[in-house]
Tab-separated table of C-alpha atoms in Angstrom:
chain	number	residue	atom	x	y	z
N	1	MET	CA	-42.687	15.986	11.342
N	2	THR	CA	-46.262	17.317	11.880
N	3	LYS	CA	-46.704	20.620	13.281
N	4	VAL	CA	-49.951	21.515	15.105
N	5	CYS	CA	-51.174	25.126	14.639
N	6	ARG	CA	-54.528	26.923	14.864
N	7	GLU	CA	-56.553	27.135	11.736
N	8	THR	CA	-57.434	30.521	10.490
N	9	GLU	CA	-59.744	29.401	7.840
N	10	GLU	CA	-63.510	29.410	8.495
N	11	ARG	CA	-65.059	26.117	8.177
N	12	THR	CA	-68.688	25.266	7.115
N	13	ILE	CA	-70.442	23.282	9.987
N	14	PRO	CA	-71.815	20.143	8.703
N	15	GLU	CA	-75.110	18.782	9.950
N	16	SER	CA	-73.511	15.668	11.697
N	17	VAL	CA	-70.334	15.373	13.829
N	18	LEU	CA	-67.372	13.681	11.992
N	19	THR	CA	-65.648	10.724	13.684
N	20	VAL	CA	-62.082	10.143	14.018
N	21	SER	CA	-60.396	8.369	11.266
N	22	THR	CA	-59.968	4.574	11.753
N	23	ASP	CA	-56.293	4.534	10.511
N	24	VAL	CA	-55.160	6.026	13.863
N	25	SER	CA	-54.144	3.448	16.401
N	26	PHE	CA	-54.680	4.393	20.069
N	27	ALA	CA	-52.500	2.960	22.941
N	28	SER	CA	-55.430	3.296	25.354
N	29	ASN	CA	-59.142	4.591	25.402
N	30	HIS	CA	-58.474	7.368	27.835
N	31	PHE	CA	-56.058	10.522	28.205
N	32	PRO	CA	-53.105	9.970	30.517
N	33	PRO	CA	-53.262	11.776	33.876
N	34	TYR	CA	-51.650	15.262	33.826
N	35	LYS	CA	-52.378	18.908	35.113
N	36	LEU	CA	-52.236	22.192	33.242
N	37	GLY	CA	-50.339	25.007	34.846
N	38	PRO	CA	-50.137	28.688	33.702
N	39	ASP	CA	-50.009	29.226	29.933
N	40	ASN	CA	-51.465	25.899	29.340
N	41	GLU	CA	-48.126	24.081	30.388
N	42	ILE	CA	-48.309	20.421	31.618
N	43	VAL	CA	-47.171	20.314	35.207
N	44	ASP	CA	-47.202	16.592	35.974
N	45	GLU	CA	-46.051	14.583	33.047
N	46	PRO	CA	-47.493	11.050	32.518
N	47	LYS	CA	-45.175	8.220	33.811
N	48	GLN	CA	-44.046	6.173	30.824
N	49	ASP	CA	-43.114	2.394	31.173
N	50	GLU	CA	-39.328	2.443	31.159
N	51	LYS	CA	-38.165	-0.509	28.917
N	52	GLY	CA	-34.433	0.148	29.769
N	53	PRO	CA	-31.757	2.626	30.743
N	54	SER	CA	-31.176	5.755	28.729
N	55	VAL	CA	-28.224	6.203	26.309
N	56	GLU	CA	-26.306	8.450	28.765
N	57	GLU	CA	-26.661	5.829	31.600
N	58	THR	CA	-25.429	3.173	29.256
N	59	VAL	CA	-22.375	5.081	27.993
N	60	GLU	CA	-21.490	6.049	31.418
N	61	LYS	CA	-21.808	2.535	32.825
N	62	GLU	CA	-19.722	1.000	29.895
N	63	SER	CA	-17.152	3.698	30.345
N	64	GLN	CA	-16.954	3.039	34.044
N	65	LEU	CA	-16.504	-0.735	33.441
N	66	LEU	CA	-13.874	-0.209	30.741
N	67	SER	CA	-11.934	2.069	33.008
N	68	ASP	CA	-11.934	-0.335	35.860
N	69	GLN	CA	-10.973	-3.421	33.751
N	70	HIS	CA	-8.362	-1.508	31.613
N	71	LYS	CA	-5.374	-2.925	33.519
N	72	ARG	CA	-6.372	-6.314	33.508
N	73	LEU	CA	-8.091	-6.863	30.143
N	74	SER	CA	-6.308	-8.626	27.398
N	75	VAL	CA	-6.431	-7.691	23.704
N	76	ARG	CA	-8.951	-10.531	22.938
N	77	ASP	CA	-11.136	-9.542	25.946
N	78	LEU	CA	-11.113	-5.925	24.723
N	79	ALA	CA	-12.085	-6.976	21.242
N	80	SER	CA	-15.016	-9.061	22.677
N	81	LYS	CA	-16.094	-6.087	24.819
N	82	PHE	CA	-16.162	-3.701	21.847
N	83	ASP	CA	-18.278	-6.251	19.964
N	84	LYS	CA	-20.775	-6.553	22.766
N	85	ASN	CA	-20.962	-2.668	23.071
N	86	LEU	CA	-21.489	-2.584	19.370
N	87	SER	CA	-24.532	-4.892	19.553
N	88	THR	CA	-25.906	-2.834	22.436
N	89	ALA	CA	-25.547	0.443	20.228
N	90	ILE	CA	-27.472	-1.384	17.345
N	91	SER	CA	-30.254	-2.436	19.693
N	92	LEU	CA	-30.405	1.181	21.098
N	93	ALA	CA	-30.588	2.509	17.500
N	94	ASP	CA	-33.461	0.128	16.725
N	95	GLU	CA	-35.305	1.355	19.996
N	96	ALA	CA	-34.867	4.954	18.813
N	97	LYS	CA	-36.420	4.083	15.464
N	98	LEU	CA	-39.424	2.550	17.249
N	99	LYS	CA	-39.753	5.855	19.355
N	100	GLU	CA	-39.642	7.872	16.169
N	101	VAL	CA	-42.431	5.746	14.637
N	102	ALA	CA	-44.517	6.338	17.886
N	103	SER	CA	-43.884	9.936	17.796
N	104	LEU	CA	-45.166	10.248	14.180
N	105	GLU	CA	-48.240	8.459	15.118
N	106	GLY	CA	-48.916	10.673	18.086
N	107	HIS	CA	-48.616	13.692	15.812
N	108	VAL	CA	-51.134	12.227	13.515
N	109	MET	CA	-53.518	11.375	16.392
N	110	LEU	CA	-53.255	14.902	17.925
N	111	LYS	CA	-53.997	16.599	14.644
N	112	LYS	CA	-57.195	14.430	14.015
N	113	LEU	CA	-58.195	14.937	17.574
N	114	ARG	CA	-57.758	18.804	17.234
N	115	ASP	CA	-59.685	18.870	14.011
N	116	ALA	CA	-62.622	17.006	15.664
N	117	LEU	CA	-62.556	19.399	18.819
N	118	GLU	CA	-62.407	22.466	16.390
N	119	TYR	CA	-65.524	21.022	14.529
N	120	MET	CA	-67.367	20.329	18.021
N	121	ARG	CA	-66.511	23.858	19.144
N	122	GLY	CA	-68.382	25.259	16.233
N	123	ARG	CA	-71.302	23.094	16.874
N	124	THR	CA	-71.705	23.639	20.762
N	125	ASP	CA	-72.160	26.906	22.750
N	126	GLY	CA	-72.101	27.784	26.518
N	127	GLN	CA	-70.413	25.570	29.030
N	128	ASN	CA	-69.858	22.706	26.443
N	129	LYS	CA	-67.924	25.267	24.283
N	130	GLU	CA	-65.695	26.225	27.149
N	131	ASP	CA	-64.923	22.649	27.791
N	132	VAL	CA	-64.156	21.953	24.178
N	133	GLU	CA	-61.842	24.954	24.094
N	134	LYS	CA	-60.014	23.770	27.174
N	135	ALA	CA	-59.628	20.346	25.601
N	136	ILE	CA	-58.084	22.076	22.587
N	137	SER	CA	-55.622	24.056	24.659
N	138	MET	CA	-54.665	20.623	26.335
N	139	VAL	CA	-54.218	18.998	22.984
N	140	GLU	CA	-51.891	21.914	21.870
N	141	ALA	CA	-49.858	21.670	25.061
N	142	LEU	CA	-49.459	17.950	24.302
N	143	ALA	CA	-48.429	18.645	20.709
N	144	VAL	CA	-45.707	21.140	22.106
N	145	LYS	CA	-44.500	18.575	24.564
N	146	LEU	CA	-44.480	15.766	21.861
N	147	THR	CA	-42.264	18.141	19.748
N	148	GLN	CA	-39.818	18.740	22.592
N	149	ASN	CA	-39.726	14.944	23.068
N	150	GLU	CA	-39.107	14.555	19.412
N	151	GLY	CA	-36.161	16.846	19.553
N	152	GLU	CA	-34.606	15.011	22.432
N	153	LEU	CA	-35.317	11.779	20.404
N	154	ILE	CA	-33.398	13.115	17.487
N	155	GLN	CA	-30.381	14.187	19.704
N	156	GLU	CA	-30.446	10.758	21.347
N	157	LYS	CA	-30.534	9.047	17.901
N	158	PHE	CA	-27.355	11.086	16.830
N	159	GLU	CA	-25.579	10.189	20.078
N	160	VAL	CA	-26.478	6.463	19.617
N	161	LYS	CA	-25.255	6.617	15.898
N	162	LYS	CA	-22.072	8.327	16.959
N	163	LEU	CA	-21.445	5.804	19.646
N	164	GLY	CA	-22.188	2.930	17.282
N	165	ASN	CA	-19.635	4.180	14.719
N	166	PHE	CA	-17.142	4.679	17.486
N	167	LEU	CA	-17.649	1.128	18.912
N	168	LYS	CA	-17.550	-0.240	15.320
N	169	GLN	CA	-14.173	1.379	14.534
N	170	ALA	CA	-12.806	0.409	17.956
N	171	SER	CA	-13.927	-3.238	17.313
N	172	GLU	CA	-12.092	-3.349	13.957
N	173	ASP	CA	-9.006	-1.863	15.574
N	174	ALA	CA	-9.294	-4.402	18.303
N	175	LYS	CA	-9.577	-7.293	15.839
N	176	LYS	CA	-6.504	-5.866	13.822
N	177	LEU	CA	-4.486	-5.695	17.067
N	178	VAL	CA	-5.532	-9.213	17.980
N	179	ASN	CA	-4.281	-10.431	14.485
N	180	HIS	CA	-1.113	-8.555	14.911
N	181	GLU	CA	-0.356	-9.657	18.412
N	182	LYS	CA	-1.200	-13.230	17.310
N	183	SER	CA	1.216	-13.092	14.219
N	184	PHE	CA	3.950	-11.461	16.455
N	185	ALA	CA	3.463	-14.177	19.192
N	186	CYS	CA	3.733	-16.874	16.528
N	187	ALA	CA	6.987	-15.463	15.206
N	188	GLU	CA	8.295	-15.111	18.668
N	189	ILE	CA	7.478	-18.774	19.439
N	190	GLU	CA	9.146	-19.925	16.154
N	191	SER	CA	12.233	-17.864	16.995
N	192	ALA	CA	12.362	-19.282	20.498
N	193	ARG	CA	11.916	-22.767	19.111
N	194	ALA	CA	14.739	-22.238	16.599
N	195	VAL	CA	17.044	-20.902	19.415
N	196	VAL	CA	16.092	-23.881	21.460
N	197	LEU	CA	17.097	-26.295	18.647
N	198	ARG	CA	20.283	-24.525	18.113
N	199	LEU	CA	21.218	-24.611	21.769
N	200	ARG	CA	20.356	-28.261	21.847
N	201	ASP	CA	22.420	-29.012	18.769
N	202	ALA	CA	25.393	-27.045	20.322
N	203	PHE	CA	24.970	-29.006	23.656
N	204	GLU	CA	25.010	-32.380	21.794
N	205	GLU	CA	28.005	-31.379	19.775
N	206	GLN	CA	29.814	-30.140	22.985
N	207	GLU	CA	29.015	-33.447	24.671
N	208	ARG	CA	30.314	-35.390	21.684
N	209	SER	CA	33.538	-33.466	21.439
N	210	SER	CA	34.120	-33.734	25.170
N	211	GLU	CA	33.598	-37.504	25.009
N	212	ALA	CA	36.048	-37.678	22.189
N	213	SER	CA	38.672	-35.515	23.899
N	214	ARG	CA	38.265	-37.697	26.926
N	215	ALA	CA	38.822	-40.715	24.926
N	216	GLN	CA	41.772	-39.185	23.073
N	217	GLY	CA	43.205	-37.524	26.084
N	218	PRO	CA	45.979	-39.999	26.949
N	219	ASP	CA	47.251	-40.247	23.330
N	220	VAL	CA	47.330	-36.317	22.928
N	221	GLU	CA	49.109	-35.838	26.144
N	222	LYS	CA	51.666	-38.545	25.292
N	223	MET	CA	52.425	-36.924	21.904
N	224	VAL	CA	52.816	-33.440	23.518
N	225	GLU	CA	55.297	-34.971	25.863
N	226	GLU	CA	57.280	-36.652	23.129
N	227	VAL	CA	57.412	-33.396	21.065
N	228	GLN	CA	58.607	-31.467	24.070
N	229	GLU	CA	61.354	-34.079	24.789
N	230	ALA	CA	62.508	-34.004	21.146
N	231	ARG	CA	62.782	-30.155	21.211
N	232	GLN	CA	64.678	-30.267	24.464
N	233	ILE	CA	67.099	-32.869	22.904
N	234	LYS	CA	67.568	-30.630	19.793
N	235	ARG	CA	68.492	-27.614	21.945
N	236	MET	CA	70.861	-29.593	23.972
N	237	HIS	CA	72.898	-31.348	21.338
N	238	HIS	CA	72.578	-28.765	18.051
N	239	PRO	CA	71.907	-25.242	19.296
N	240	THR	CA	75.132	-23.724	17.603
N	241	LYS	CA	74.630	-25.628	14.348
N	242	VAL	CA	71.142	-24.399	13.949
N	243	MET	CA	71.764	-20.822	14.564
N	244	GLY	CA	74.759	-20.873	12.251
N	245	MET	CA	72.536	-22.174	9.430
N	246	GLN	CA	69.858	-19.570	10.030
N	247	HIS	CA	72.418	-16.853	9.921
N	248	GLU	CA	73.952	-18.233	6.728
N	249	LEU	CA	70.431	-18.432	5.110
N	250	HIS	CA	69.667	-14.989	6.002
N	251	GLY	CA	73.006	-13.704	4.588
N	252	LEU	CA	72.403	-15.499	1.217
N	253	ARG	CA	68.818	-13.876	0.967
N	254	ASN	CA	70.362	-10.424	1.440
N	255	ARG	CA	73.023	-10.991	-1.183
N	256	ILE	CA	70.587	-12.396	-3.697
N	257	GLN	CA	68.317	-9.367	-3.137
N	258	GLU	CA	71.288	-6.876	-3.709
N	259	LYS	CA	72.289	-8.683	-6.849
N	260	TYR	CA	68.661	-8.616	-8.108
N	261	MET	CA	68.439	-4.811	-7.468
N	262	ASN	CA	71.750	-4.271	-9.088
N	263	SER	CA	70.587	-6.238	-12.160
N	264	VAL	CA	67.386	-4.239	-12.318
N	265	LYS	CA	69.326	-0.935	-12.094
N	266	LEU	CA	71.738	-2.168	-14.938
N	267	HIS	CA	68.764	-3.148	-17.094
N	268	GLN	CA	67.230	0.264	-16.591
N	269	GLU	CA	70.493	1.978	-17.389
N	270	ILE	CA	70.918	-0.106	-20.465
N	271	ALA	CA	67.307	0.581	-21.629
N	272	THR	CA	67.896	4.334	-20.952
N	273	ILE	CA	71.141	4.387	-22.893
N	274	LYS	CA	69.506	2.361	-25.696
N	275	ARG	CA	66.598	4.843	-25.765
N	276	ALA	CA	68.951	7.821	-25.828
N	277	GLU	CA	70.941	6.285	-28.719
N	278	GLU	CA	67.719	5.546	-30.597
N	279	SER	CA	66.426	8.924	-29.934
N	280	LYS	CA	69.306	10.564	-31.546
N	281	SER	CA	68.462	8.917	-34.743
N	282	CYS	CA	64.725	8.905	-34.181
N	283	PRO	CA	63.061	11.998	-35.708
N	284	PHE	CA	60.504	12.040	-32.987
N	285	VAL	CA	60.668	12.386	-29.154
N	286	LEU	CA	58.101	11.995	-26.249
N	287	GLU	CA	58.034	14.729	-23.736
N	288	GLY	CA	56.235	15.101	-20.480
N	289	THR	CA	56.123	13.750	-16.963
N	290	GLN	CA	55.257	10.000	-17.196
N	291	SER	CA	52.686	10.014	-14.171
N	292	LEU	CA	49.020	10.262	-13.775
N	293	GLY	CA	47.955	13.894	-13.989
N	294	SER	CA	50.490	14.864	-16.604
N	295	CYS	CA	50.311	15.236	-20.384
N	296	LEU	CA	52.521	13.385	-22.871
N	297	LYS	CA	53.389	15.264	-26.132
N	298	ILE	CA	55.154	14.093	-29.327
N	299	ARG	CA	57.400	16.692	-30.982
N	300	VAL	CA	60.007	16.565	-33.790
N	301	ASN	CA	63.416	15.848	-32.588
N	302	ALA	CA	65.296	18.015	-34.978
N	303	PRO	CA	64.037	21.693	-34.992
N	304	ASP	CA	65.150	22.253	-38.624
N	305	SER	CA	63.405	19.053	-39.898
N	306	ALA	CA	61.024	19.243	-42.665
N	307	ILE	CA	58.624	16.701	-41.025
N	308	ASP	CA	55.117	18.311	-40.316
N	309	LEU	CA	53.739	16.383	-37.343
N	310	SER	CA	50.123	17.543	-38.257
N	311	ASN	CA	50.398	15.570	-41.483
N	312	CYS	CA	51.493	12.335	-39.725
N	313	SER	CA	49.083	9.644	-38.565
N	314	ILE	CA	49.486	8.797	-34.872
N	315	GLN	CA	48.127	5.753	-32.898
N	316	TRP	CA	48.706	5.324	-29.141
N	317	TYR	CA	49.060	1.971	-27.371
N	318	ARG	CA	49.289	0.582	-23.858
N	319	ALA	CA	51.059	-2.428	-22.736
N	320	ALA	CA	51.969	-4.246	-19.534
N	321	CYS	CA	55.727	-4.356	-20.625
N	322	GLU	CA	57.654	-3.645	-23.635
N	323	THR	CA	57.457	-7.331	-24.746
N	324	SER	CA	53.875	-7.936	-24.040
N	325	ARG	CA	50.890	-7.582	-26.369
N	326	ARG	CA	49.860	-4.011	-27.090
N	327	GLU	CA	46.262	-2.650	-26.833
N	328	ALA	CA	45.215	0.068	-29.124
N	329	ILE	CA	43.854	3.254	-27.440
N	330	SER	CA	40.705	3.945	-29.777
N	331	VAL	CA	39.166	7.390	-30.123
N	332	HIS	CA	35.512	8.206	-30.181
N	333	ILE	CA	34.282	9.187	-33.570
N	334	PHE	CA	32.849	12.505	-32.251
N	335	LEU	CA	36.113	13.740	-30.864
N	336	ILE	CA	37.686	16.598	-32.816
N	337	GLY	CA	41.389	16.349	-33.130
N	338	ALA	CA	41.537	12.693	-32.414
N	339	ASN	CA	44.827	10.577	-32.920
N	340	GLN	CA	46.961	13.619	-32.379
N	341	SER	CA	50.309	14.227	-30.811
N	342	VAL	CA	48.963	14.896	-27.200
N	343	TYR	CA	47.658	12.150	-24.709
N	344	ALA	CA	46.864	12.636	-21.140
N	345	PRO	CA	47.203	9.342	-19.078
N	346	GLU	CA	44.144	8.204	-17.176
N	347	PRO	CA	43.773	5.863	-14.068
N	348	PHE	CA	43.500	2.920	-16.461
N	349	ASP	CA	47.076	3.484	-17.746
N	350	VAL	CA	48.681	3.491	-14.282
N	351	GLY	CA	51.335	0.615	-14.241
N	352	ARG	CA	51.394	0.427	-17.992
N	353	ILE	CA	53.848	1.434	-20.630
N	354	LEU	CA	52.415	3.791	-23.220
N	355	GLN	CA	53.698	3.778	-26.924
N	356	ALA	CA	52.798	5.717	-29.906
N	357	ASP	CA	53.190	4.640	-33.760
N	358	ILE	CA	53.868	7.613	-35.971
N	359	LEU	CA	53.400	7.137	-39.653
N	360	SER	CA	55.311	9.728	-41.600
N	361	ASN	CA	56.152	9.623	-45.427
N	362	GLY	CA	55.381	5.836	-45.398
N	363	GLN	CA	57.738	5.002	-42.476
N	364	LYS	CA	56.536	3.922	-39.157
N	365	VAL	CA	58.392	5.221	-35.980
N	366	THR	CA	57.586	4.165	-32.358
N	367	VAL	CA	58.152	6.118	-29.279
N	368	THR	CA	57.859	4.616	-25.769
N	369	THR	CA	57.737	5.891	-22.343
N	370	ASP	CA	60.815	5.152	-20.218
N	371	GLY	CA	58.695	3.059	-17.694
N	372	PRO	CA	55.195	2.386	-16.555
N	373	ILE	CA	52.956	5.340	-15.698
N	374	ASN	CA	53.285	6.372	-12.010
N	375	PRO	CA	50.232	6.567	-9.868
N	376	ASP	CA	49.004	9.647	-7.968
N	377	ALA	CA	49.640	9.166	-4.136
N	378	VAL	CA	46.572	11.228	-3.053
N	379	LEU	CA	44.199	9.680	-5.520
N	380	GLN	CA	43.664	6.406	-3.752
N	381	SER	CA	42.914	7.851	-0.191
N	382	ARG	CA	40.487	10.504	-1.848
N	383	ILE	CA	38.619	7.866	-3.615
N	384	GLU	CA	38.339	5.788	-0.384
N	385	SER	CA	36.839	8.748	1.376
N	386	LEU	CA	34.357	9.530	-1.368
N	387	MET	CA	33.103	5.897	-1.445
N	388	LYS	CA	31.670	6.367	1.909
N	389	LYS	CA	29.112	8.740	0.485
N	390	SER	CA	26.305	7.752	-1.702
N	391	ASN	CA	26.891	10.523	-4.341
N	392	SER	CA	29.985	12.609	-5.255
N	393	GLU	CA	29.635	15.845	-7.047
N	394	PHE	CA	32.202	17.593	-9.334
N	395	SER	CA	32.051	21.025	-10.824
N	396	VAL	CA	32.570	20.844	-14.656
N	397	VAL	CA	32.245	22.847	-17.935
N	398	ILE	CA	30.751	21.324	-21.090
N	399	SER	CA	33.413	21.737	-23.753
N	400	GLN	CA	31.841	19.727	-26.632
N	401	MET	CA	28.468	18.020	-27.028
N	402	ASN	CA	28.069	15.498	-29.823
N	403	GLY	CA	31.438	16.708	-31.289
N	404	GLN	CA	30.400	20.196	-31.572
N	405	ASP	CA	31.852	23.074	-29.488
N	406	TYR	CA	29.586	23.981	-26.595
N	407	ALA	CA	29.938	27.233	-24.702
N	408	SER	CA	28.280	26.641	-21.324
N	409	ARG	CA	28.307	27.770	-17.708
N	410	SER	CA	29.525	25.513	-14.694
N	411	HIS	CA	27.506	22.308	-14.466
N	412	VAL	CA	27.394	19.592	-11.754
N	413	PHE	CA	28.798	16.052	-12.696
N	414	THR	CA	27.324	13.723	-10.037
N	415	VAL	CA	28.821	10.214	-9.695
N	416	GLY	CA	26.456	7.847	-7.756
N	417	LYS	CA	26.387	4.155	-6.885
N	418	THR	CA	23.980	3.293	-9.429
N	419	ARG	CA	24.067	6.114	-12.077
N	420	ILE	CA	25.641	9.338	-13.433
N	421	LYS	CA	23.987	12.619	-13.799
N	422	LEU	CA	24.858	15.818	-15.380
N	423	SER	CA	22.872	18.953	-14.405
N	424	ARG	CA	22.685	22.657	-13.698
N	425	GLY	CA	20.367	23.713	-10.869
N	426	TRP	CA	16.834	22.130	-11.700
N	427	ILE	CA	17.966	21.408	-15.274
N	428	THR	CA	19.138	17.852	-16.063
N	429	LYS	CA	21.334	17.518	-19.125
N	430	ALA	CA	21.656	13.701	-18.924
N	431	ARG	CA	21.040	10.970	-16.332
N	432	GLU	CA	21.749	7.336	-16.956
N	433	ILE	CA	22.312	4.222	-14.966
N	434	TYR	CA	25.480	2.179	-15.574
N	435	SER	CA	25.126	0.013	-18.627
N	436	THR	CA	27.015	-1.598	-21.371
N	437	SER	CA	26.242	1.198	-23.764
N	438	MET	CA	27.762	3.843	-21.441
N	439	GLN	CA	31.446	4.969	-21.986
N	440	LEU	CA	33.811	7.030	-19.749
N	441	CYS	CA	37.439	7.770	-20.239
N	442	GLY	CA	40.043	10.545	-20.432
N	443	VAL	CA	40.039	12.641	-23.560
N	444	ARG	CA	42.059	11.133	-26.245
N	445	GLY	CA	43.124	13.932	-28.589
N	446	ASN	CA	44.429	17.437	-28.897
N	447	VAL	CA	41.944	19.529	-26.900
N	448	LYS	CA	42.380	22.650	-24.857
N	449	ALA	CA	42.991	21.027	-21.493
N	450	PRO	CA	43.475	17.236	-22.095
N	451	THR	CA	44.606	16.531	-18.434
N	452	LYS	CA	41.519	17.946	-17.037
N	453	SER	CA	38.989	16.650	-19.567
N	454	LEU	CA	37.111	13.367	-19.957
N	455	LEU	CA	34.734	11.826	-22.453
N	456	TRP	CA	31.237	10.653	-21.300
N	457	GLN	CA	28.823	8.824	-23.554
N	458	PRO	CA	25.559	8.097	-21.451
N	459	ARG	CA	24.003	6.550	-24.563
N	460	LYS	CA	24.880	5.964	-28.263
N	461	SER	CA	23.148	9.129	-29.447
N	462	LEU	CA	24.678	11.485	-26.723
N	463	THR	CA	28.292	12.456	-26.005
N	464	PHE	CA	29.932	15.051	-23.836
N	465	THR	CA	33.383	16.271	-23.350
N	466	LEU	CA	33.663	17.739	-19.844
N	467	THR	CA	36.446	19.921	-18.407
N	468	PHE	CA	37.021	19.669	-14.596
N	469	GLU	CA	38.620	22.151	-12.148
N	470	SER	CA	41.841	20.112	-11.784
N	471	GLU	CA	43.685	17.014	-12.983
N	472	GLN	CA	42.999	15.255	-9.834
N	473	GLU	CA	39.240	15.910	-9.860
N	474	ARG	CA	39.112	14.432	-13.367
N	475	ASN	CA	41.035	11.259	-12.391
N	476	THR	CA	39.075	10.731	-9.214
N	477	ALA	CA	35.744	11.063	-11.073
N	478	ILE	CA	37.008	8.334	-13.734
N	479	ALA	CA	38.284	6.023	-10.964
N	480	LEU	CA	35.186	6.391	-8.728
N	481	ALA	CA	32.711	5.868	-11.666
N	482	ARG	CA	34.575	2.704	-12.669
N	483	LYS	CA	34.527	1.328	-9.210
N	484	TYR	CA	30.729	1.929	-8.888
N	485	ALA	CA	30.191	0.422	-12.406
N	486	PHE	CA	32.167	-2.645	-11.481
N	487	ASP	CA	29.984	-3.063	-8.556
N	488	CYS	CA	26.912	-3.134	-10.930
N	489	ASN	CA	28.730	-5.688	-13.106
N	490	VAL	CA	29.544	-3.128	-15.846
N	491	SER	CA	32.940	-2.393	-17.362
N	492	LEU	CA	33.057	1.435	-17.788
N	493	LEU	CA	35.917	2.123	-20.250
N	494	GLY	CA	36.617	4.020	-23.423
N	495	PRO	CA	35.765	3.030	-27.003
N	496	ASP	CA	36.899	-0.585	-27.838
N	497	ASP	CA	38.850	-0.979	-24.511
């Protein structure tokens, strides 16, 4: 922007008057009509040819039109309207650029004109000098007014740019909305078409079935009448005989059930007597309640016997019954005190018979539970309530880590639908998803609290022995983790199970 100011330097008056530079283009060969007021202010501004409405008028007009048509315009019409307004804003921006170029040319023209008048003022005197000074003041007033118009032009350009950005964003949003509504409408049309096809098929099927029922109606009614007649004849001629046979069958079933129960009791008594006789001669005996949550312990039958149980080799087994194939209960290599005289049944042992082979002085002796391991009545209902949650947390203490004793504070053992995590506050000891390398079972060995402890191997290089607050918490965690692992197609058991 060129600013017009009075020059304070003294100029040397040349001999001839300098002409205005030829690179200045004039719109006309005369000054526009105007009047000077006090302080050289222009009273009557020249009337310019208006080529179109101003930005404010355009914005107000378009806003009014949009407000009037808001309730009846569709999304597609709104998008086209935004595109039209965007093109109008672009044309207004181009017009503002042309006005800016014209303003710059006006500054250049006024600067050259003032230089020429200053030069003429130095060469003239008297009345002509006063006319020249008056012309200079008029030129300065025009320069000030041109500067004001330029400021308004800048503001107008800013508003046009802002309006253009707004309309451009609105046009893009409207196009997105059109595409979204179009896809939604297509989906609704396809859904309605599918519903219509299903209804048509249902109506056709109903018509076919009704025709078939009408065709078979007489035969079906005839058959129903014959069946009813046969039942009536049966009730009339053999009511007493049929009822007598039913009572006789019912009595036979009851007597067979009683004999079966008596035989089962006799077998149990015989097995108990047989075990008692064997236990008198057997050097070892199995103690403990044979139910989930208890602890089974092998002890020497004769107190004065010279057999040292710590020197004996012990292997535990589980079996469906006494005559079925036995499964060895393996012990993890990291467990201290494995294959010892103490074993705490876990949920996998429920309904099975437990046996232990004791090898002492080259002789093998087998001790067996009196019957299958009984379940915990409260365990199943607790598991069903916990499976409604996504995660279940248990308070545990780490007893051993990788086979070494580990003194720790209370940790949180979280059993989730897809993974198991052991943490304390923000610190995570282990977090693994269910996989074939993961193992989880009750502790199999002579530890401090076998009924409350379990073995967890997240991966092959890491093993924990965790102690819970109660036997029920330990069995609940094992059963819950195995159910979640089964849903992930993983069998979560102990070593070699």
